[in-house]
Amino acid sequence: MSYMNCKYFYKKLFFLPFFTLFNTILFAQTTVISGTVIDAAKKKPLPFATVSFSNTTTGVKTDDQGKYTISTDKPYSRLKVSSVGYKDAFFVVNPGKTQRLETLVRI
């Protein structure tokens, strides 16, 4: 290998980690969903329901007013809402965006 080829090779090798890190930062988008879980029959907030991304362990509980905020940097597109005595409800979300979602759950 000649001197010029080595210099070119090492220059590329030096910048490779920077480009990889830049791409990771550029394309990492966070999905943030907030809202309120509401009992469909009573039209009242449902406290302490579980809100999670479908088929994951990423989840939160609603507060005493039925409000929640959940976020992830993974590209999940379905949200699951569950509570004891209610049917599970599933909602489609847009990965990489901040969204507000009012959810109704039924007995």
N, CA and C of each residue as an Amber inpcrd file, in Angstrom:
protein
   321
   0.8430000  -1.1700000   0.0000000   0.0000000   0.0000000   0.0000000
   0.8960000   1.2440000   0.0000000   0.5870000   2.1560000  -0.8730000
   1.4080000   3.3520000  -0.9540000   1.0180000   4.3350000   0.1440000
   1.8580000   5.3140000   0.3370000   1.6400000   6.3270000   1.3740000
   0.3150000   7.0650000   1.1590000  -0.0040000   7.4380000  -0.0600000
  -1.2340000   8.1780000  -0.3560000  -2.4710000   7.3260000  -0.0620000
  -2.3990000   6.0490000  -0.4010000  -3.5380000   5.1750000  -0.1330000
  -3.7400000   4.9820000   1.3690000  -2.6570000   4.8590000   2.1140000
  -2.7540000   4.7110000   3.5720000  -3.3650000   5.9620000   4.2050000
  -2.9090000   7.1180000   3.7550000  -3.4200000   8.3690000   4.2950000
  -4.9270000   8.4840000   4.0310000  -5.3560000   8.1610000   2.8300000
  -6.7700000   8.2030000   2.4730000  -7.5660000   7.1960000   3.3110000
  -7.0270000   6.0010000   3.4890000  -7.7020000   4.9570000   4.2630000
  -7.8710000   5.3920000   5.7240000  -6.8310000   5.9080000   6.3400000
  -6.9050000   6.3270000   7.7420000  -7.8260000   7.5280000   7.9290000
  -7.8840000   8.3980000   6.9500000  -8.7990000   9.5390000   7.0250000
 -10.2470000   9.0440000   7.0330000 -10.5690000   8.0770000   6.1720000
 -11.9200000   7.5050000   6.1380000 -12.2240000   6.7810000   7.4470000
 -11.2560000   6.0420000   7.9330000 -11.4320000   5.2900000   9.1710000
 -11.6460000   6.2270000  10.3530000 -10.9790000   7.3770000  10.3500000
 -11.1130000   8.3500000  11.4270000 -12.5200000   8.9600000  11.4640000
 -13.1000000   9.2730000  10.3140000 -14.4040000   9.9340000  10.2580000
 -15.5940000   8.9810000  10.3430000 -15.3910000   7.7070000  10.1820000
 -16.4840000   6.7340000  10.2140000 -17.3010000   6.7860000  11.5070000
 -16.6960000   6.8080000  12.7000000 -17.5040000   6.8900000  13.9250000
 -18.3300000   8.1750000  14.0250000 -17.8050000   9.2830000  13.5320000
 -18.5450000  10.5440000  13.5840000 -19.8010000  10.4880000  12.7140000
 -19.6760000   9.9240000  11.5110000 -20.8360000   9.8140000  10.6290000
 -21.8660000   8.8480000  11.2010000 -21.4210000   7.7810000  11.8060000
 -22.3360000   6.8220000  12.4230000 -23.0870000   7.4740000  13.5770000
 -22.3970000   8.2020000  14.4290000 -23.0280000   8.8890000  15.5480000
 -24.0030000   9.9540000  15.0490000 -23.6360000  10.6950000  14.0470000
 -24.5030000  11.7350000  13.4930000 -25.7980000  11.1350000  12.9500000
 -25.7140000  10.0140000  12.2240000 -26.9070000   9.3670000  11.6930000
 -27.8150000   8.8680000  12.8070000 -27.2530000   8.3340000  13.8710000
 -28.0450000   7.8500000  14.9960000 -28.8070000   8.9990000  15.6410000
 -28.1590000  10.1170000  15.8390000 -28.8030000  11.2800000  16.4470000
 -29.8630000  11.8550000  15.5050000 -29.5620000  11.9020000  14.2320000
 -30.4630000  12.4870000  13.2570000 -31.7620000  11.6900000  13.1250000
 -31.6790000  10.3670000  13.1300000 -32.8470000   9.5440000  12.8820000
 -33.5420000   9.0390000  14.1390000 -33.0150000   9.2800000  15.3150000
 -33.6720000   8.8610000  16.5570000 -34.7940000   9.8450000  16.8630000
 -36.0140000   9.3850000  16.7080000 -37.1670000  10.2390000  16.9620000
 -37.9720000   9.6380000  18.0930000 -38.4520000  10.4680000  18.9580000
 -39.2000000  10.0110000  20.1190000 -40.6990000  10.1280000  19.8630000
 -41.4130000   9.0670000  20.2120000 -42.8700000   9.0660000  20.1640000
 -43.3700000   9.4330000  21.5540000 -44.1870000  10.4730000  21.6610000
 -44.7600000  10.8930000  22.9380000 -46.2740000  10.9410000  22.7660000
 -46.9760000  10.2160000  23.6230000 -48.4330000  10.2050000  23.5750000
 -48.9570000  10.5650000  24.9480000 -49.8730000  11.5120000  24.9870000
 -50.5050000  11.8840000  26.2460000 -51.9980000  11.9670000  26.0070000
 -52.7490000  11.8490000  27.0710000 -54.1910000  11.9190000  26.9290000
 -54.8980000  11.5030000  28.2020000 -56.1620000  11.1190000  28.0340000
 -57.0020000  10.7180000  29.1530000 -57.7360000   9.4470000  28.7740000
 -57.8100000   8.5040000  29.7050000 -58.5930000   7.2860000  29.5060000
 -59.9610000   7.5330000  30.1390000 -61.0210000   7.2980000  29.3470000
 -62.3810000   7.6050000  29.7920000 -63.2440000   6.3500000  29.7330000
 -64.0580000   6.1290000  30.7700000 -65.0420000   5.0570000  30.7940000
 -66.1210000   5.4230000  29.7780000 -66.3430000   4.5740000  28.7660000
 -67.2820000   4.8920000  27.6870000 -68.7230000   4.9850000  28.1790000
 -69.1010000   4.1860000  29.1590000 -70.4850000   4.1860000  29.6390000
 -70.7710000   5.3840000  30.5440000 -69.8800000   5.6590000  31.4710000
 -70.1050000   6.7160000  32.4570000 -69.5890000   8.0830000  31.9980000
 -68.7560000   8.0860000  30.9490000 -68.1450000   9.3340000  30.4340000
 -67.3130000  10.0460000  31.4990000 -66.6520000   9.2520000  32.3510000
 -65.7960000   9.8010000  33.4010000 -64.3830000   9.2390000  33.2420000
 -63.3820000   9.9840000  33.6910000 -61.9970000   9.4960000  33.6060000
 -61.8250000   8.1910000  34.3790000 -60.9660000   7.3230000  33.8480000
 -60.7110000   6.0130000  34.4650000 -59.3300000   6.0380000  35.1220000
 -59.2920000   6.1020000  36.4540000 -58.0000000   6.1530000  37.1340000
 -57.2980000   4.7930000  37.1510000 -55.9810000   4.8350000  37.1410000
 -55.1060000   3.6850000  37.3450000 -55.2430000   2.5980000  36.2830000
 -55.6360000   2.9670000  35.0670000 -55.6290000   2.0360000  33.9340000
 -54.1890000   1.9240000  33.4250000 -53.8860000   0.8450000  32.7480000
 -52.5500000   0.6440000  32.1910000 -52.5440000   1.0440000  30.7220000
 -51.5890000   1.8740000  30.3510000 -51.4020000   2.2950000  28.9630000
 -50.0130000   1.8330000  28.5520000 -49.9310000   1.0260000  27.4820000
 -48.6360000   0.4980000  27.0500000 -48.5980000   0.3820000  25.5370000
 -47.3860000   0.2470000  25.0110000 -47.2440000  -0.0480000  23.5950000
 -47.4660000  -1.5410000  23.4340000 -48.2590000  -1.9380000  22.4380000
 -48.6400000  -3.3370000  22.2520000 -47.4250000  -4.2560000  22.1690000
 -47.5280000  -5.3830000  22.8620000 -46.4990000  -6.4350000  22.8550000
 -45.1390000  -5.9580000  23.3520000 -45.1420000  -5.0070000  24.2830000
 -43.8950000  -4.5360000  24.8830000 -44.0800000  -4.4530000  26.3930000
 -43.0080000  -4.1290000  27.0810000 -43.0860000  -3.9020000  28.5150000
 -43.0490000  -2.4110000  28.8410000 -43.1100000  -1.5710000  27.8050000
 -43.1080000  -0.1250000  27.9960000 -44.5320000   0.3380000  28.2820000
 -44.7840000   0.7600000  29.5280000 -46.1330000   1.1710000  29.8780000
 -46.1590000   2.0890000  31.0830000 -47.3190000   2.7100000  31.2920000
 -47.5290000   3.6140000  32.4290000 -48.9390000   3.3910000  32.9610000
 -49.1840000   3.8900000  34.1600000 -50.5200000   3.8870000  34.7570000
 -51.0930000   5.2950000  34.6440000 -52.4100000   5.3710000  34.4750000
 -53.0440000   6.6870000  34.4870000 -53.1070000   7.1850000  35.9270000
 -53.1750000   8.4970000  36.0890000 -53.2730000   9.0570000  37.4370000
 -54.7300000   8.9950000  37.9180000 -55.0260000   9.6320000  39.0260000
 -56.3810000   9.5670000  39.5890000 -57.4070000  10.3210000  38.7420000
 -56.9480000  11.1100000  37.7600000 -57.8390000  11.8070000  36.8320000
 -57.8740000  11.1300000  35.4580000 -57.2540000   9.9510000  35.3440000
 -57.2400000   9.2170000  34.0780000 -56.2280000   9.7190000  33.0690000
 -55.3580000  10.6390000  33.4550000 -54.3760000  11.2300000  32.5300000
 -53.0830000  10.4090000  32.5060000 -52.4260000  10.4140000  31.3540000
 -51.1810000   9.6730000  31.1980000 -50.2910000  10.3550000  30.1630000
 -49.0160000  10.0440000  30.2260000 -48.0370000  10.4060000  29.2020000
 -47.0790000   9.2370000  29.0820000 -46.8850000   8.7690000  27.8670000
 -45.9820000   7.6460000  27.6060000 -45.0820000   8.0280000  26.4380000
 -43.8210000   7.6130000  26.5010000 -42.8940000   7.9450000  25.4190000
 -41.9280000   6.8000000  25.1730000 -41.3980000   6.7530000  23.9640000
 -40.4080000   5.7550000  23.5760000 -39.6250000   6.2680000  22.3790000
 -38.4180000   5.7460000  22.2100000 -37.6450000   6.0750000  21.0170000
 -37.7100000   4.9360000  19.9970000 -38.4740000   3.9050000  20.2930000
 -38.6830000   2.7820000  19.3720000 -39.8750000   3.1110000  18.4650000
 -39.9260000   2.5330000  17.2650000 -41.0070000   2.8610000  16.3250000
 -42.2850000   2.0340000  16.5350000 -42.8320000   2.0310000  17.7380000
 -44.0690000   1.2930000  17.9920000 -45.2510000   2.0610000  17.4100000
 -46.2260000   1.3230000  16.8640000 -47.3450000   1.9930000  16.2050000
 -48.7050000   1.6600000  16.8130000 -48.7430000   0.8370000  17.8680000
 -50.0210000   0.5100000  18.5050000 -49.9400000   0.7290000  19.9980000
 -50.9960000   1.3100000  20.5230000 -51.1030000   1.5820000  21.9490000
 -52.2080000   0.6960000  22.5180000 -51.9600000   0.1160000  23.6790000
 -52.9370000  -0.7480000  24.3330000 -53.3530000  -0.1110000  25.6550000
 -54.6710000  -0.0570000  25.8990000 -55.2050000   0.4630000  27.1540000
 -55.9740000  -0.6700000  27.8140000 -55.6360000  -0.9540000  29.0710000
 -56.3150000  -2.0430000  29.7750000 -56.5710000  -1.6530000  31.2240000
 -57.6210000  -2.2420000  31.7620000 -57.9880000  -2.0260000  33.1560000
 -58.8540000  -3.2050000  33.5960000 -58.8060000  -3.5360000  34.8600000
 -59.5820000  -4.6540000  35.3830000 -61.0740000  -4.3560000  35.1860000
 -61.7980000  -5.3190000  34.6200000 -63.2330000  -5.1610000  34.3920000
 -63.5920000  -4.5140000  33.0710000 -62.5900000  -4.1390000  32.2620000
 -62.8240000  -3.5010000  30.9690000 -62.1550000  -4.3090000  29.8690000
 -62.6870000  -4.2000000  28.6500000 -62.0610000  -4.8360000  27.4950000
 -60.8140000  -4.0410000  27.1140000 -59.7800000  -4.7510000  26.6790000
 -58.5800000  -4.0670000  26.1990000 -58.9300000  -3.2550000  24.9540000
 -58.3790000  -2.0690000  24.8640000 -58.5980000  -1.2060000  23.7010000
 -57.2520000  -0.9590000  23.0240000 -57.2400000  -0.9920000  21.6990000
 -56.0230000  -0.7790000  20.9250000 -56.2050000   0.4300000  20.0150000
 -55.1430000   1.2250000  19.8900000 -55.1840000   2.4410000  19.0830000
 -53.9240000   2.5340000  18.2420000 -54.0650000   3.0130000  17.0240000
 -52.9210000   3.2180000  16.1320000 -52.3430000   4.5960000  16.4100000
 -51.0100000   4.6530000  16.5380000 -50.3160000   5.9180000  16.7630000
 -49.2460000   6.1050000  15.6900000 -48.8130000   7.3290000  15.5090000
 -47.7750000   7.6500000  14.5270000 -46.4170000   7.6860000  15.2120000
 -45.5240000   6.7380000  14.9130000 -44.1950000   6.7420000  15.5390000
 -43.4140000   8.0150000  15.2100000 -42.6610000   8.4840000  16.2080000
 -41.7910000   9.6380000  16.0060000 -42.4890000  10.9850000  16.1290000
 -43.7130000  10.9990000  16.6250000 -44.4530000  12.2560000  16.7440000
 -45.0140000  12.4150000  18.1490000 -45.3180000  13.6480000  18.5120000
 -45.9930000  13.9290000  19.7790000 -47.4840000  14.0110000  19.4820000
 -48.2830000  13.2550000  20.2490000 -49.7090000  13.1540000  19.9630000
 -50.5330000  13.2350000  21.2320000 -51.7740000  13.6350000  21.0630000
 -52.7390000  13.6500000  22.1640000 -53.8410000  12.6710000  21.7880000
 -54.2160000  11.7950000  22.7310000 -55.1710000  10.7350000  22.4330000
 -56.1530000  10.5820000  23.5900000 -57.4110000  10.8670000  23.3350000
 -58.4700000  10.6280000  24.3100000 -59.0200000   9.2350000  24.0170000
 -58.9560000   8.3320000  24.9800000 -59.3280000   6.9430000  24.7380000
 -60.5550000   6.5510000  25.5440000 -61.4920000   5.8890000  24.8820000
 -62.6860000   5.3680000  25.5530000 -62.5190000   3.8640000  25.7180000
 -62.8010000   3.3600000  26.9170000 -62.7630000   1.9130000  27.1510000
 -64.1490000   1.4450000  27.5760000 -64.4850000   0.2240000  27.1810000
 -65.8180000  -0.3350000  27.4320000 -65.7200000  -1.5470000  28.3390000
 -66.8270000  -1.7720000  29.0260000 -66.8990000  -2.9360000  29.9210000
 -67.0570000  -4.1890000  29.0750000
